[in-house]
mmCIF file of C-alpha atoms and ligand atoms in Angstrom:
data_model
loop_
_atom_site.group_PDB
_atom_site.id
_atom_site.type_symbol
_atom_site.label_atom_id
_atom_site.label_comp_id
_atom_site.label_asym_id
_atom_site.label_seq_id
_atom_site.Cartn_x
_atom_site.Cartn_y
_atom_site.Cartn_z
ATOM 1 C CA MET A 1 36.246 -66.958 -107.014
ATOM 2 C CA SER A 2 38.286 -70.074 -106.383
ATOM 3 C CA ASP A 3 41.880 -71.316 -106.447
ATOM 4 C CA PRO A 4 43.539 -70.213 -109.727
ATOM 5 C CA GLY A 5 46.579 -72.436 -109.050
ATOM 6 C CA PRO A 6 50.145 -71.176 -108.661
ATOM 7 C CA GLN A 7 50.701 -70.426 -112.370
ATOM 8 C CA SER A 8 48.145 -67.627 -112.611
ATOM 9 C CA CYS A 9 47.805 -66.736 -108.915
ATOM 10 C CA VAL A 10 48.435 -62.983 -108.629
ATOM 11 C CA PHE A 11 50.379 -63.321 -105.363
ATOM 12 C CA CYS A 12 52.533 -66.170 -106.728
ATOM 13 C CA ARG A 13 53.276 -63.887 -109.669
ATOM 14 C CA ILE A 14 54.424 -61.180 -107.245
ATOM 15 C CA VAL A 15 56.648 -63.739 -105.471
ATOM 16 C CA ARG A 16 58.168 -64.723 -108.846
ATOM 17 C CA GLY A 17 58.706 -61.040 -109.754
ATOM 18 C CA GLU A 18 56.349 -61.259 -112.752
ATOM 19 C CA ILE A 19 54.231 -58.342 -111.557
ATOM 20 C CA PRO A 20 55.396 -55.409 -109.428
ATOM 21 C CA ALA A 21 54.621 -54.823 -105.775
ATOM 22 C CA ARG A 22 55.779 -52.310 -103.189
ATOM 23 C CA LYS A 23 57.627 -54.787 -100.981
ATOM 24 C CA VAL A 24 58.241 -53.943 -97.330
ATOM 25 C CA TYR A 25 59.610 -57.238 -95.965
ATOM 26 C CA GLU A 26 60.915 -60.516 -97.320
ATOM 27 C CA ASP A 27 62.564 -63.631 -95.940
ATOM 28 C CA GLU A 28 62.808 -67.238 -97.105
ATOM 29 C CA GLU A 29 59.232 -68.027 -96.016
ATOM 30 C CA VAL A 30 57.137 -64.893 -96.447
ATOM 31 C CA LEU A 31 56.764 -61.698 -98.446
ATOM 32 C CA ALA A 32 55.020 -58.468 -97.383
ATOM 33 C CA PHE A 33 53.917 -55.649 -99.672
ATOM 34 C CA HIS A 34 51.501 -52.716 -99.756
ATOM 35 C CA ASP A 35 47.904 -53.502 -100.663
ATOM 36 C CA ILE A 36 47.107 -52.045 -104.090
ATOM 37 C CA ARG A 37 43.767 -50.651 -102.794
ATOM 38 C CA PRO A 38 44.549 -49.557 -99.241
ATOM 39 C CA GLN A 39 41.623 -49.454 -96.835
ATOM 40 C CA ALA A 40 43.536 -47.705 -94.053
ATOM 41 C CA PRO A 41 46.582 -45.391 -93.876
ATOM 42 C CA VAL A 42 48.698 -48.509 -93.239
ATOM 43 C CA HIS A 43 47.600 -51.527 -95.279
ATOM 44 C CA VAL A 44 50.176 -54.231 -95.876
ATOM 45 C CA LEU A 45 49.641 -57.839 -96.989
ATOM 46 C CA VAL A 46 51.838 -60.638 -95.658
ATOM 47 C CA ILE A 47 51.824 -63.877 -97.656
ATOM 48 C CA PRO A 48 53.547 -67.243 -97.525
ATOM 49 C CA LYS A 49 55.794 -67.620 -100.573
ATOM 50 C CA ALA A 50 54.336 -71.069 -101.177
ATOM 51 C CA HIS A 51 50.911 -71.237 -102.791
ATOM 52 C CA VAL A 52 48.324 -72.100 -100.125
ATOM 53 C CA PRO A 53 44.850 -71.144 -101.430
ATOM 54 C CA THR A 54 43.058 -70.690 -98.096
ATOM 55 C CA LEU A 55 43.442 -71.544 -94.423
ATOM 56 C CA TYR A 56 41.373 -74.671 -95.169
ATOM 57 C CA GLU A 57 44.390 -76.046 -97.068
ATOM 58 C CA ALA A 58 46.893 -74.979 -94.395
ATOM 59 C CA ALA A 59 48.708 -77.982 -92.960
ATOM 60 C CA ALA A 60 51.710 -78.906 -90.852
ATOM 61 C CA ALA A 61 53.996 -78.284 -93.835
ATOM 62 C CA HIS A 62 52.996 -74.603 -93.738
ATOM 63 C CA GLU A 63 53.499 -74.036 -90.005
ATOM 64 C CA ARG A 64 56.824 -72.297 -90.447
ATOM 65 C CA ALA A 65 55.501 -69.788 -92.992
ATOM 66 C CA LEU A 66 52.256 -69.201 -91.102
ATOM 67 C CA GLY A 67 54.229 -68.642 -87.912
ATOM 68 C CA ARG A 68 56.548 -66.209 -89.687
ATOM 69 C CA MET A 69 53.542 -64.218 -90.901
ATOM 70 C CA LEU A 70 52.518 -63.506 -87.312
ATOM 71 C CA ALA A 71 56.060 -63.222 -85.993
ATOM 72 C CA CYS A 72 56.984 -60.446 -88.429
ATOM 73 C CA ALA A 73 53.719 -58.477 -88.134
ATOM 74 C CA GLY A 74 54.834 -56.220 -85.287
ATOM 75 C CA GLU A 75 58.145 -55.417 -86.952
ATOM 76 C CA ILE A 76 56.383 -54.543 -90.225
ATOM 77 C CA ALA A 77 53.718 -52.441 -88.473
ATOM 78 C CA ARG A 78 56.381 -50.463 -86.583
ATOM 79 C CA ALA A 79 58.436 -49.944 -89.725
ATOM 80 C CA GLU A 80 55.311 -48.533 -91.428
ATOM 81 C CA GLY A 81 54.800 -46.062 -88.589
ATOM 82 C CA ALA A 82 52.096 -47.991 -86.742
ATOM 83 C CA SER A 83 53.630 -48.045 -83.277
ATOM 84 C CA ASP A 84 50.338 -47.508 -81.411
ATOM 85 C CA GLY A 85 48.437 -50.615 -82.455
ATOM 86 C CA PHE A 86 47.245 -52.380 -85.578
ATOM 87 C CA ARG A 87 44.834 -55.099 -86.692
ATOM 88 C CA VAL A 88 45.453 -58.293 -88.625
ATOM 89 C CA ILE A 89 42.731 -59.905 -90.744
ATOM 90 C CA LEU A 90 42.862 -63.186 -92.611
ATOM 91 C CA ASN A 91 39.778 -63.513 -94.798
ATOM 92 C CA THR A 92 38.936 -67.105 -95.698
ATOM 93 C CA GLY A 93 36.615 -68.473 -98.375
ATOM 94 C CA ARG A 94 33.299 -67.159 -99.632
ATOM 95 C CA VAL A 95 31.831 -66.278 -96.255
ATOM 96 C CA GLY A 96 35.072 -64.621 -95.215
ATOM 97 C CA ASN A 97 34.937 -62.507 -98.403
ATOM 98 C CA GLN A 98 38.313 -63.791 -99.626
ATOM 99 C CA GLU A 99 39.112 -62.209 -103.012
ATOM 100 C CA VAL A 100 42.562 -63.604 -103.709
ATOM 101 C CA TYR A 101 42.939 -67.346 -103.232
ATOM 102 C CA HIS A 102 46.463 -67.334 -101.830
ATOM 103 C CA VAL A 103 46.586 -67.034 -98.023
ATOM 104 C CA HIS A 104 47.337 -63.453 -97.026
ATOM 105 C CA MET A 105 47.238 -61.545 -93.768
ATOM 106 C CA HIS A 106 46.162 -57.910 -93.844
ATOM 107 C CA ILE A 107 48.004 -55.541 -91.486
ATOM 108 C CA LEU A 108 45.866 -52.452 -90.979
ATOM 109 C CA ALA A 109 46.516 -49.366 -88.904
ATOM 110 C CA GLY A 110 45.487 -45.751 -88.377
ATOM 111 C CA PRO A 111 46.927 -43.419 -86.873
ATOM 112 C CA ALA A 112 43.253 -43.101 -85.828
ATOM 113 C CA PRO A 113 41.613 -46.130 -84.167
ATOM 114 C CA LEU A 114 40.169 -48.537 -86.745
ATOM 115 C CA GLY A 115 36.754 -48.862 -85.148
ATOM 116 C CA PRO A 116 34.841 -52.072 -84.431
ATOM 117 C CA MET A 117 36.018 -55.331 -85.973
ATOM 118 C CA LEU A 118 32.775 -55.831 -87.934
ATOM 119 C CA SER A 119 30.033 -53.328 -88.608
ATOM 120 C CA ARG A 120 26.836 -54.264 -86.790
ATOM 121 C CA ARG A 121 23.832 -55.212 -88.886
ATOM 122 C CA ASN A 122 21.282 -54.227 -86.232
HETATM 123 P P1 LIG B 1 40.935 -60.393 -99.560
HETATM 124 O O1 LIG B 1 39.579 -59.776 -99.730
HETATM 125 O O2 LIG B 1 41.272 -60.678 -98.120
HETATM 126 O O3 LIG B 1 41.147 -61.594 -100.458
HETATM 127 O O4 LIG B 1 41.962 -59.282 -99.990
HETATM 128 C C1 LIG B 1 42.708 -59.310 -101.165
HETATM 129 C C2 LIG B 1 43.496 -58.035 -101.197
HETATM 130 O O5 LIG B 1 44.485 -58.131 -102.189
HETATM 131 C C3 LIG B 1 42.654 -56.788 -101.498
HETATM 132 O O6 LIG B 1 42.756 -55.873 -100.412
HETATM 133 C C4 LIG B 1 43.295 -56.246 -102.779
HETATM 134 O O7 LIG B 1 43.320 -54.850 -102.820
HETATM 135 C C5 LIG B 1 44.687 -56.854 -102.723
HETATM 136 N N1 LIG B 1 45.352 -57.023 -104.008
HETATM 137 C C6 LIG B 1 44.859 -57.623 -105.113
HETATM 138 N N2 LIG B 1 45.775 -57.617 -106.108
HETATM 139 C C7 LIG B 1 46.870 -56.993 -105.608
HETATM 140 C C8 LIG B 1 48.158 -56.670 -106.138
HETATM 141 N N3 LIG B 1 48.508 -56.978 -107.385
HETATM 142 N N4 LIG B 1 49.036 -56.028 -105.326
HETATM 143 C C9 LIG B 1 48.699 -55.708 -104.064
HETATM 144 N N5 LIG B 1 47.505 -55.995 -103.504
HETATM 145 C C10 LIG B 1 46.605 -56.618 -104.263
#
Protein backbone atom coordinates (compact mmCIF):
# COMPACT_ATOMS: atom_id res chain seq x y z
CA MET A 1 0.00 0.00 0.00
CA SER A 2 1.09 3.59 -0.46
CA ASP A 3 -0.25 7.14 -0.20
CA PRO A 4 -3.64 7.35 -1.98
CA GLY A 5 -3.66 11.16 -1.72
CA PRO A 6 -6.28 13.20 0.13
CA GLN A 7 -9.05 12.72 -2.47
CA SER A 8 -9.44 8.97 -1.97
CA CYS A 9 -7.82 8.60 1.47
CA VAL A 10 -10.35 6.80 3.69
CA PHE A 11 -9.52 8.92 6.75
CA CYS A 12 -9.72 12.19 4.78
CA ARG A 13 -13.13 10.99 3.62
CA ILE A 14 -14.18 10.50 7.25
CA VAL A 15 -12.93 14.03 8.06
CA ARG A 16 -15.00 15.41 5.15
CA GLY A 17 -18.07 13.44 6.31
CA GLU A 18 -18.18 11.38 3.10
CA ILE A 19 -18.12 8.08 4.97
CA PRO A 20 -19.47 7.42 8.47
CA ALA A 21 -17.44 6.90 11.61
CA ARG A 22 -18.28 6.56 15.29
CA LYS A 23 -16.63 9.79 16.41
CA VAL A 24 -15.56 10.19 20.03
CA TYR A 25 -13.58 13.46 19.92
CA GLU A 26 -13.03 16.33 17.54
CA ASP A 27 -11.32 19.71 17.60
CA GLU A 28 -9.85 21.99 14.94
CA GLU A 29 -6.72 19.83 14.56
CA VAL A 30 -7.68 16.22 15.18
CA LEU A 31 -10.51 13.71 14.96
CA ALA A 32 -10.93 10.48 16.97
CA PHE A 33 -13.26 7.60 16.14
CA HIS A 34 -13.73 3.90 16.87
CA ASP A 35 -11.65 1.49 14.81
CA ILE A 36 -13.92 -0.45 12.44
CA ARG A 37 -12.17 -3.74 13.35
CA PRO A 38 -11.40 -3.38 17.05
CA GLN A 39 -8.49 -5.43 18.37
CA ALA A 40 -9.19 -4.69 22.03
CA PRO A 41 -12.28 -3.73 24.08
CA VAL A 42 -11.23 -0.08 23.64
CA HIS A 43 -9.82 0.68 20.19
CA VAL A 44 -9.95 4.28 19.04
CA LEU A 45 -8.01 5.97 16.23
CA VAL A 46 -6.83 9.57 16.55
CA ILE A 47 -5.89 11.32 13.30
CA PRO A 48 -4.73 14.75 12.22
CA LYS A 49 -7.42 16.36 10.06
CA ALA A 50 -4.77 17.29 7.52
CA HIS A 51 -3.55 14.54 5.21
CA VAL A 52 -0.10 13.39 6.36
CA PRO A 53 0.61 9.94 4.84
CA THR A 54 3.14 8.68 7.40
CA LEU A 55 5.41 9.95 10.15
CA TYR A 56 8.14 10.19 7.49
CA GLU A 57 6.24 13.15 6.00
CA ALA A 58 5.56 14.76 9.40
CA ALA A 59 7.14 18.20 9.61
CA ALA A 60 7.10 21.35 11.69
CA ALA A 61 3.81 22.38 10.08
CA HIS A 62 2.16 19.34 11.69
CA GLU A 63 3.51 19.83 15.21
CA ARG A 64 0.28 21.28 16.54
CA ALA A 65 -1.86 18.39 15.28
CA LEU A 66 0.65 15.74 16.32
CA GLY A 67 0.87 17.31 19.76
CA ARG A 68 -2.92 17.39 20.05
CA MET A 69 -3.06 13.68 19.23
CA LEU A 70 -1.00 12.88 22.32
CA ALA A 71 -2.51 15.61 24.46
CA CYS A 72 -6.06 14.32 24.00
CA ALA A 73 -5.24 10.60 24.37
CA GLY A 74 -5.76 10.41 28.13
CA GLU A 75 -9.05 12.28 27.97
CA ILE A 76 -10.32 9.98 25.21
CA ALA A 77 -9.15 6.82 27.01
CA ARG A 78 -10.90 7.89 30.23
CA ALA A 79 -14.08 8.79 28.38
CA GLU A 80 -14.06 5.28 26.84
CA GLY A 81 -13.78 3.70 30.28
CA ALA A 82 -10.04 3.02 30.20
CA SER A 83 -9.04 4.66 33.46
CA ASP A 84 -6.48 2.00 34.44
CA GLY A 85 -4.02 2.32 31.58
CA PHE A 86 -3.91 2.11 27.81
CA ARG A 87 -1.43 1.79 24.94
CA VAL A 88 -0.85 4.01 21.94
CA ILE A 89 0.59 2.64 18.69
CA LEU A 90 1.54 4.55 15.57
CA ASN A 91 2.36 2.09 12.79
CA THR A 92 4.58 3.55 10.09
CA GLY A 93 5.34 2.27 6.59
CA ARG A 94 5.77 -1.27 5.33
CA VAL A 95 7.87 -2.54 8.20
CA GLY A 96 5.53 -0.93 10.70
CA ASN A 97 2.60 -2.73 9.03
CA GLN A 98 0.79 0.54 8.24
CA GLU A 99 -2.45 -0.23 6.38
CA VAL A 100 -3.95 3.23 6.00
CA TYR A 101 -1.60 5.89 4.69
CA HIS A 102 -2.89 8.79 6.77
CA VAL A 103 -1.11 9.16 10.13
CA HIS A 104 -3.23 7.65 12.89
CA MET A 105 -2.61 6.79 16.51
CA HIS A 106 -4.28 3.69 17.94
CA ILE A 107 -5.55 3.94 21.53
CA LEU A 108 -5.95 0.43 22.90
CA ALA A 109 -7.13 -0.72 26.30
CA GLY A 110 -8.49 -3.69 28.23
CA PRO A 111 -9.96 -3.84 30.98
CA ALA A 112 -7.48 -6.76 31.07
CA PRO A 113 -3.77 -5.96 30.58
CA LEU A 114 -2.83 -5.90 26.88
CA GLY A 115 0.19 -8.16 27.19
CA PRO A 116 3.66 -7.57 25.75
CA MET A 117 4.18 -4.82 23.18
CA LEU A 118 5.31 -7.27 20.47
CA SER A 119 4.98 -11.03 20.41
CA ARG A 120 8.38 -12.71 20.67
CA ARG A 121 9.57 -14.71 17.68
CA ASN A 122 11.85 -16.97 19.73
P1 LIG B 1 -2.78 0.48 10.61
O1 LIG B 1 -2.47 -0.98 10.42
O2 LIG B 1 -2.03 1.09 11.77
O3 LIG B 1 -2.64 1.28 9.34
O4 LIG B 1 -4.29 0.54 11.06
C1 LIG B 1 -5.33 0.99 10.25
C2 LIG B 1 -6.59 0.81 11.04
O5 LIG B 1 -7.63 1.52 10.42
C3 LIG B 1 -7.04 -0.65 11.18
O6 LIG B 1 -7.08 -1.01 12.56
C4 LIG B 1 -8.43 -0.65 10.53
O7 LIG B 1 -9.33 -1.49 11.18
C5 LIG B 1 -8.82 0.82 10.64
N1 LIG B 1 -9.79 1.28 9.65
C6 LIG B 1 -9.72 1.14 8.31
N2 LIG B 1 -10.79 1.72 7.72
C7 LIG B 1 -11.54 2.25 8.72
C8 LIG B 1 -12.76 2.98 8.76
N3 LIG B 1 -13.44 3.30 7.66
N4 LIG B 1 -13.23 3.37 9.97
C9 LIG B 1 -12.56 3.06 11.10
N5 LIG B 1 -11.40 2.38 11.12
C10 LIG B 1 -10.90 1.97 9.96
